[in-house]
Backbone as a ProteinNet text record, in pm:
[ID]
protein_1_A
[PRIMARY]
MKEPGHDAVGVLRWGIRRYALLFLACLVLGAVAAPYAAGKLEKPADAEALVIAQRLDMSLTALPRYGETVFDDGQVAQAVSQQFPDAAFNDVVPDHVSLVADQDSIVFRVVGHDPDPQTAADVANTAATAFVQALNAPGVGVGQFTLLSSAEA
[TERTIARY]
-4746.9	-4582.3	-4497.1	-4416.5	-4286.7	-4196.3	-4144.4	-4052.7	-3888.4	-3837	-3693.8	-3620	-3500	-3434.1	-3379.2	-3301.2	-3197.2	-3070.5	-3004.9	-2891.3	-2873.3	-2771.3	-2751.1	-2799.2	-2791.1	-2819.7	-2980.3	-3062.4	-3172.6	-3225.8	-3172.4	-3204.8	-3218.5	-3085.2	-3079.9	-3175.3	-3192	-3314.3	-3439.5	-3477.1	-3608.2	-3596.3	-3500.3	-3495.6	-3526.7	-3426.3	-3457.4	-3602.1	-3643	-3786	-3886.4	-3870.8	-3955.9	-3965	-3822.1	-3794.6	-3743	-3779	-3748.8	-3758.2	-3861.7	-3870.6	-3767	-3759	-3666.8	-3528	-3499.1	-3351	-3333.5	-3413	-3411.1	-3387.1	-3490.4	-3470.7	-3305.5	-3298.4	-3149.4	-3030.9	-3048.1	-2984.3	-2976.2	-3077.9	-3098.9	-3024.1	-3082.7	-3024.2	-2853.5	-2802.7	-2657.8	-2605.7	-2662.8	-2612.9	-2615.1	-2706.4	-2715.6	-2630.7	-2636.8	-2564.3	-2407.9	-2385	-2265.6	-2145.7	-2165.8	-2110.2	-2114.2	-2213.3	-2268.3	-2159.1	-2169.1	-2078.5	-1934.4	-1885	-1768	-1714.9	-1778.9	-1762.8	-1746.6	-1831	-1778.6	-1671.4	-1604.9	-1486.1	-1374.6	-1307.4	-1184.5	-1054.7	-1018.8	-866.8	-745.4	-680.8	-569	-470.4	-398.4	-327.8	-155.2	-117.1	16.6	157.2	260.7	362.4	506.6	563.4	666.1	789.6	890.1	1051	1118.9	1221.1	1320.1	1439.3	1491.2	1650.1	1717.6	1802.7	1903.3	2060.9	2070.2	2233.8	2344.3	2411.5	2524.5	2626.7	2652.9	2789.9	2709	2724.1	2663.1	2783.1	2805.5	2931.9	2846.6	2749	2660	2597.8	2539	2467.8	2337.9	2318.7	2211.3	2070	2082.9	1970.4	1931.6	2028.5	2018.6	1979.8	1969.2	1941.3	1818	1716.6	1566.6	1545.5	1575.9	1565.7	1650.2	1764.5	1828	1757.6	1716.1	1645.3	1506.8	1441.1	1298.5	1348.4	1449.5	1514.5	1536.3	1616.6	1638.5	1533.8	1446.7	1339	1235.4	1216.6	1135.7	1219.5	1331.3	1397.4	1365.4	1297.3	1259.3	1298.2	1391.8	1469.2	1384.9	1325.7	1218.6	1110.5	1036	930.5	943.9	1035.4	1090.7	1105.9	1165.2	1192.9	1060.9	951.1	833.4	755	731.3	663.4	707.9	835.4	875.9	854.4	856	816.9	662.3	573	439.5	362.4	329.5	294.5	159.1	79	-30	-33.4	91.5	128.6	184.8	107.1	171.7	298.2	402.6	522.5	469.1	401.2	366.5	278.7	212.8	143.1	198.9	342.1	375.7	411	464.8	484.7	375.8	295.4	290.1	159.1	115.7	-10.8	22.6	135.9	179.1	264	345.5	483	512.5	537.6	569.2	694.2	747.1	867	823.2	856.7	857.2	993.8	1034.8	1154.6	1192.1	1186.7	1149.8	1287.9	1269.4	1387.6	1485.6	1601.8	1693.7	1717.6	1669.4	1660.9	1737.9	1822.8	1892.4	1813.7	1682.7	1605.5	1513.9	1468.1	1364.3	1275.3	1171.9	1027.2	991.1	1005.3	935.4	813.2	706.6	548	488.7	460.5	390.8	239	147.6	5.5	-60.3	-145.2	-231.2	-322.5	-443.3	-544	-510.1	-418	-363.1	-269.6	-241.5	-121.1	-24.9	-14.8	119.2	172.4	84	119.3	192.3	132.7	188.7	318.3	345.9	468.1	569	536.1	617.9	659.1	563.1	582.7	686.8	681.7	762.8	903.3	922.4	1030.9	1124.7	1037.9	1087.1	1149.7	1072.9	1103.1	1248.3	1212.6	1327.9	1455.3	1450.5	1598.7	1649.7	1564.8	1590.5	1625.7	1584	1599.5	1732	1758.7	1916.6	2022.1	2003.4	2072.3	2108.7	1987.8	2040.6	2088.5	2061.5	2147.1	2275.5	2322.5	2461.2	2545.2	2471.1	2556.2	2619.9	2620.7	2717.9	2833.3	2836.4	2945.1	2974.8	3108.6	3203.8	3088.2	3104.7	3059.1	2908.5	2817.8	2676.9	2673.5	2711.4	2723.9	2697.1	2675.6	2633.5	2497	2425	2288.9	2266	2181.6	2138.7	1991.7	1921.2	1780.5	1789.6	1732.1	1726.6	1638.7	1500.1	1407.5	1320.4	1290.6	1201.7	1044.2	961.8	798	735.9	634.3	571	440.3	374.4	239.8	144.2
676.1	675.5	701.2	612.4	619.4	733.5	791.2	915.3	832.8	881.8	815.4	843.4	733.2	756.2	871.5	927.6	1018.2	988.8	847.6	851.9	764.5	770.8	730.1	600.8	498.6	363	356.1	445.9	458.9	502.4	609.6	693	584	522.1	425.2	308.3	233.1	140.7	210	329.1	375.9	418.9	449.3	476	362.3	218.2	119.7	52.3	58.2	4.5	84.1	208.1	296.4	273.6	274.3	248.1	118.6	15.9	-119.1	-154.3	-152.1	-200.3	-105.8	29.4	81.3	16.8	20.1	-20.7	-174	-262.5	-378.9	-381.3	-302.1	-296	-245.4	-138	-81.7	-182.6	-245.1	-360.2	-476.9	-517.6	-618.7	-558.8	-430.3	-368.4	-360.9	-310.8	-301.9	-443.5	-554.5	-685.5	-721.2	-670.7	-737.4	-656.3	-506.6	-435.7	-412.3	-415.5	-429.5	-517.6	-663.3	-774	-748.4	-692.3	-662.6	-562.9	-453.7	-350.3	-357.7	-455.1	-494.1	-565.2	-683.4	-753.2	-678.6	-553.4	-474.1	-394.7	-356.2	-292.7	-324.8	-253.2	-311.6	-300.8	-428.5	-437.5	-424.4	-337.7	-322.3	-447.1	-483.7	-591.5	-565	-656.3	-610.5	-705.2	-640	-696.8	-699.3	-775.9	-761.1	-799.8	-690.2	-714.4	-732.5	-821.5	-813.5	-786.4	-703.6	-619.6	-676.7	-740.7	-804.3	-757.8	-703.3	-663.9	-792.8	-762.3	-896	-855.4	-735.1	-693.4	-618.8	-589.8	-536.3	-443.4	-328.9	-260	-198.6	-163.2	-109.4	-214.1	-157.7	-234.2	-298.6	-409.5	-476.4	-405.5	-350.2	-298.6	-184.4	-97.6	21.1	47.4	-112.9	-137.6	-100.4	-141.1	-99.7	48.7	138	271.9	334.5	296.1	342.8	346.3	211.8	181.7	263.5	265.4	345.1	508.3	528.2	700.7	693.4	633.9	633.8	610.8	510.1	484.3	631.1	681.2	812.9	931.5	917.9	1049.5	1128	1047.7	1118.2	1043.1	973.9	915	814.9	727.7	613.5	698	766	829.7	904.5	944.7	1040.8	914	816.9	714.9	682	643.4	599.5	700.3	790.8	928.8	928.6	915.2	933.9	841.9	695.8	570.8	571.2	640.7	612.8	748.4	816.6	971.6	988.8	884.9	876.7	899.5	860.8	886.8	1003.1	1081.4	1210.7	1197.1	1278.1	1263.5	1245.2	1327.3	1353.8	1214.6	1148.7	1034.9	886.7	906.2	751.1	705	731.4	678.4	701.7	641.1	497.9	444.9	541.9	508.1	409.9	412.4	300.9	212.7	264.2	174.1	178.5	77.8	86.8	-2.6	29.9	-43	-140.2	-250.5	-324.9	-348.1	-324.4	-328.3	-411.3	-536.6	-612.4	-575.9	-559.6	-568.3	-705.3	-692.5	-788.9	-862.7	-821.5	-897.2	-783.1	-859.7	-807.8	-788.9	-825.1	-805.4	-697.3	-632.7	-536	-570.7	-572.5	-585.6	-457	-455.3	-341.6	-381.9	-322.6	-342	-267.2	-300.5	-212	-239.2	-130.1	-115.7	-76.2	-153.7	-105	-222.3	-164.5	-257.8	-365.4	-320.4	-407.7	-459.8	-635.5	-680.7	-670.6	-651.2	-627.6	-472.5	-380.5	-252.7	-233.4	-315.3	-334	-378.9	-490.3	-541.2	-448	-403.5	-286.9	-148.8	-132	-2	-62.6	-186.4	-268.8	-291.5	-282.9	-367.8	-195.9	-88	23.4	97.8	83.9	137.5	55.9	-79	-163.1	-119.1	-88	-90	87.3	168.6	303.6	315.6	200.8	181.1	130.5	21.5	-35	70.6	143.5	264.4	348.9	377.3	466.9	429	288.6	234.8	242	178.6	167.6	302.6	420	550.8	594.8	577.5	601.8	533.8	394.2	314.9	252.7	269.3	211.3	281.3	188.5	219.6	186.9	176.9	121.5	-32.3	-57.2	-194.3	-200.5	-334.3	-343.4	-400.8	-362	-411.5	-463.5	-569	-579.4	-644.2	-646.6	-697.2	-864.5	-905.5	-1044.6	-1127.2	-1060	-1122.4	-1007	-1009.5	-897.4	-942.9	-854	-869.9	-920.1	-1001.7	-1074.7	-1062.6	-1041.5	-1002.4	-1119.4
2617	2573.6	2686.1	2698.4	2791.8	2771.9	2838.7	2865.4	2829.1	2748.9	2737.9	2885.1	2908	3034	3028.2	3150.1	3152.6	3110.5	3106.4	3056.1	2923.5	2879.1	2752.9	2704.1	2790.2	2778.4	2736.1	2863.9	2853.7	2732.3	2674.2	2565.6	2422.6	2431.5	2318.7	2340.6	2449.6	2459.4	2411.3	2428.3	2406.2	2258.3	2198.6	2043	1972.1	2008.2	1975.1	1967.2	2068.8	2108.5	2002.4	2009.4	1909	1774.9	1722.5	1582	1552.5	1619.2	1575.9	1452.6	1376.1	1253.3	1152.4	1172.4	1097.6	1116.9	1236.2	1290.5	1227.3	1198.5	1174.4	1020.9	958.3	785.5	766.2	801.6	789.9	812.3	926.8	959.1	844.8	792.9	689.4	528.6	537.5	384.7	399.1	524.3	498.3	504.7	539.4	551.2	384.8	346.6	190.5	94.4	130.8	16.1	42.1	152.1	190.8	113.8	135.3	51.6	-101.9	-152.7	-284.3	-363.6	-266.2	-302.6	-281.5	-184.7	-190.2	-278.5	-364.7	-462.6	-573	-609.8	-722.5	-729.8	-602	-595.7	-671.4	-785.9	-872.5	-763	-755	-693.3	-762.2	-752.9	-857.3	-836.2	-951.7	-925.9	-889.6	-833.4	-766.4	-831.7	-842	-899.5	-829.8	-824.7	-700.7	-759.2	-770.1	-809.6	-683	-689.9	-566.9	-590	-497.1	-493.8	-358.7	-420	-296	-276.4	-171.7	-144	-193.4	-293	-310.8	-182.7	-200.5	-62.8	10.4	144	236.5	338.9	312.3	385.6	526.5	537.3	640.1	738.1	826.8	933.7	889	907.3	867.7	922.9	1043.6	1093	1047	980.2	925.5	777.6	725.8	582	541.9	604.9	576.9	580.8	669.4	677.9	568	547.5	408.5	273.3	269.7	161.2	154.1	250.9	243.6	198.9	269.6	227.2	81.8	33.6	-100	-202.8	-155.8	-255.2	-258.5	-150.9	-134.6	-184.4	-221.4	-249.8	-371.1	-458.7	-588.8	-713	-712.3	-818.4	-883.8	-816.3	-834.7	-905.9	-809.5	-868.9	-1001.7	-1029.4	-1175.3	-1261.9	-1257.5	-1344.3	-1384.1	-1294.7	-1314.9	-1396.6	-1373.9	-1431	-1572.7	-1574.3	-1731	-1808.8	-1761.9	-1843.5	-1852	-1763.5	-1745.7	-1745.5	-1829.4	-1809.5	-1765.6	-1735.7	-1666.5	-1525.2	-1470.2	-1338.8	-1291.5	-1233.1	-1181.6	-1083.5	-1083.2	-1027.6	-878.6	-828.6	-687	-609.5	-710.9	-673.8	-709.9	-766.5	-807.7	-667.4	-571.1	-443.3	-331.3	-300.9	-273	-379.7	-465.5	-527	-622.2	-716.5	-831.6	-826	-706	-665.6	-516.6	-432	-302.1	-306.2	-156.8	-134.3	11.4	36.2	137.8	172.8	307.4	347.7	473.3	495.5	616.8	690.4	831.5	897.4	925.1	910	910.3	798.8	699.7	555.5	458.4	386.5	284.3	116.8	140.9	42.5	33.1	-55.6	-71	-189.4	-141.1	-233.9	-313.6	-445.3	-499.6	-563	-553.8	-573.7	-664.8	-764.5	-860	-858.8	-852.7	-843.1	-966.9	-1022.7	-1132.6	-1173.1	-1197	-1236.4	-1335.5	-1447.4	-1523.5	-1486.2	-1475.9	-1415.3	-1498.9	-1641.6	-1699.2	-1680.6	-1670.2	-1646.9	-1482.2	-1414.6	-1253.2	-1266.2	-1340	-1376.6	-1410.1	-1523	-1604.4	-1501.8	-1416.2	-1318.5	-1211.3	-1151.7	-1061.2	-1107.9	-1258.1	-1305.5	-1346.3	-1357.3	-1399.4	-1260.5	-1136.6	-1019.7	-985.9	-980.6	-920.4	-990.3	-1104.1	-1191	-1125.1	-1121.8	-1085	-924.8	-865.2	-717.2	-708.6	-790.6	-789.5	-833.4	-928.6	-971	-851.4	-775.4	-667.9	-530.1	-515.6	-405.2	-432.6	-555.1	-589.1	-613.2	-616.4	-650.8	-548.7	-415.1	-317.3	-333.2	-382.8	-390.7	-249.6	-172.5	-99.4	14.1	98.4	267.8	274.6	140.8	167	121.9	21.4	-58.7	-207.2	-237.5	-402.1	-386.7	-489.7	-463.9	-623.5	-646.9	-804.7	-795.2	-897.4	-921.7	-907.4	-814.1	-812.9	-872.2	-913.6	-969.7	-1044.4	-1186.5	-1215.3	-1182.2	-1191.9	-1159.7	-1299.8	-1259.8	-1356.6	-1348.9	-1476.3	-1468.6	-1407.8
[MASK]
+++++++++++++++++++++++++++++++++++++++++++++++++++++++++++++++++++++++++++++++++++++++++++++++++++++++++++++++++++++++++++++++++++++++++++++++++++++++++

C-alpha cells in the first residue's frame, strides 16, 4: 500500500484512488437526488403592484432610497399584519412582501409572496395601499404618489 503524499493535492489523489467506488457512488447519488429534491420544493407565488410618482418634488436619484426607508418604516408591515393575522409583524418584510425600487425610475414595485397566488396578490395590494399613504404623508417637498396597477393572482 502506498503512503499518501505530503501535500494537500497528493493526499486528495490518494483518497480518491483508495475510495474511488465510494466517491463515484456519492457523485451519482447526488446527481440523481439533487434535481428530484429541487423539484419537490414549493415555490411561493409572487404578485406585483405598481406605485408611481405623479408629481416628484425631490431628486430622482434620492427617490429609491427614500422609498425603501418609508417601506421599511413599519407602516406597511403593520397594515399587512393587521389584514393577515398569520403574518407576524417582524416577518412581514421581506418574507411576505418586498419592495423593488429601481434607480432612476419613478415606479416602485411592491411584491407579495405566498404559496397561494390570490393571497400573494392581496398582500401586495394591502402593502401598496399602505405604502402610497406613507409616501404621501409628508406632502410638499417629496411628491404625489398613486397606485398605478393592482396586483393580480
